[in-house]
XYZ file of C-alpha atoms in Angstrom:
71
model
C 16.740 152.611 66.214
C 18.815 149.440 66.495
C 20.693 149.082 69.788
C 24.036 147.397 70.378
C 22.581 143.942 70.928
C 20.000 143.781 68.252
C 17.284 145.304 70.450
C 15.332 148.450 69.490
C 15.355 151.805 71.196
C 12.636 154.413 70.719
C 12.081 157.949 71.954
C 8.731 159.459 72.916
C 8.473 163.234 72.867
C 4.740 163.348 73.720
C 2.413 161.446 76.006
C 0.564 160.075 72.949
C 3.836 158.805 71.499
C 4.711 157.151 74.821
C 1.378 155.254 74.850
C 1.914 154.151 71.271
C 5.417 152.972 71.932
C 4.149 151.070 74.995
C 2.253 148.894 72.542
C 5.114 148.640 70.037
C 7.848 146.139 69.590
C 10.465 148.557 70.855
C 12.588 146.942 73.566
C 13.595 150.121 75.424
C 11.622 153.403 75.360
C 12.859 156.762 76.587
C 10.229 159.346 77.607
C 12.224 162.506 76.941
C 9.593 164.791 78.494
C 10.219 163.168 81.964
C 13.644 161.674 81.563
C 12.373 158.122 82.205
C 13.671 154.974 80.524
C 11.419 151.938 80.259
C 11.917 148.283 79.425
C 9.115 147.086 77.185
C 9.179 143.372 77.889
C 5.818 142.329 76.349
C 6.214 143.421 72.721
C 2.929 144.791 71.272
C 0.749 143.781 74.180
C -0.690 146.455 76.473
C 1.563 147.746 79.235
C 5.287 147.306 79.784
C 5.122 143.594 80.622
C 5.807 141.506 83.682
C 5.953 143.754 86.735
C 9.061 141.984 87.966
C 11.068 142.380 84.774
C 9.691 145.436 82.931
C 8.768 148.993 83.296
C 10.709 151.898 84.661
C 14.431 151.053 84.732
C 15.967 154.556 85.052
C 15.093 158.141 85.727
C 17.569 160.770 84.569
C 17.882 164.207 86.161
C 17.897 167.042 83.680
C 16.014 165.038 81.034
C 19.114 164.457 78.817
C 18.825 163.693 75.093
C 19.485 160.033 74.608
C 19.939 157.843 71.576
C 20.809 154.207 70.849
C 24.420 155.276 70.808
C 24.266 155.856 74.595
C 23.769 152.132 75.081
């Protein structure tokens, strides 16, 4: 999904999807199983990117449903 500033937002509903999205060009990835929001700063390379600027950016209690409209 397109975000508000031209970035892309993706949702993972399984562990397999999360791993696939980690290697995608999605800029922000939401793991709806655990309520965690990640910044994917390295595009299609393995991992989330630079440890100082990427990875877990938020953890939501109650695992809410999020979409690009929330940003």
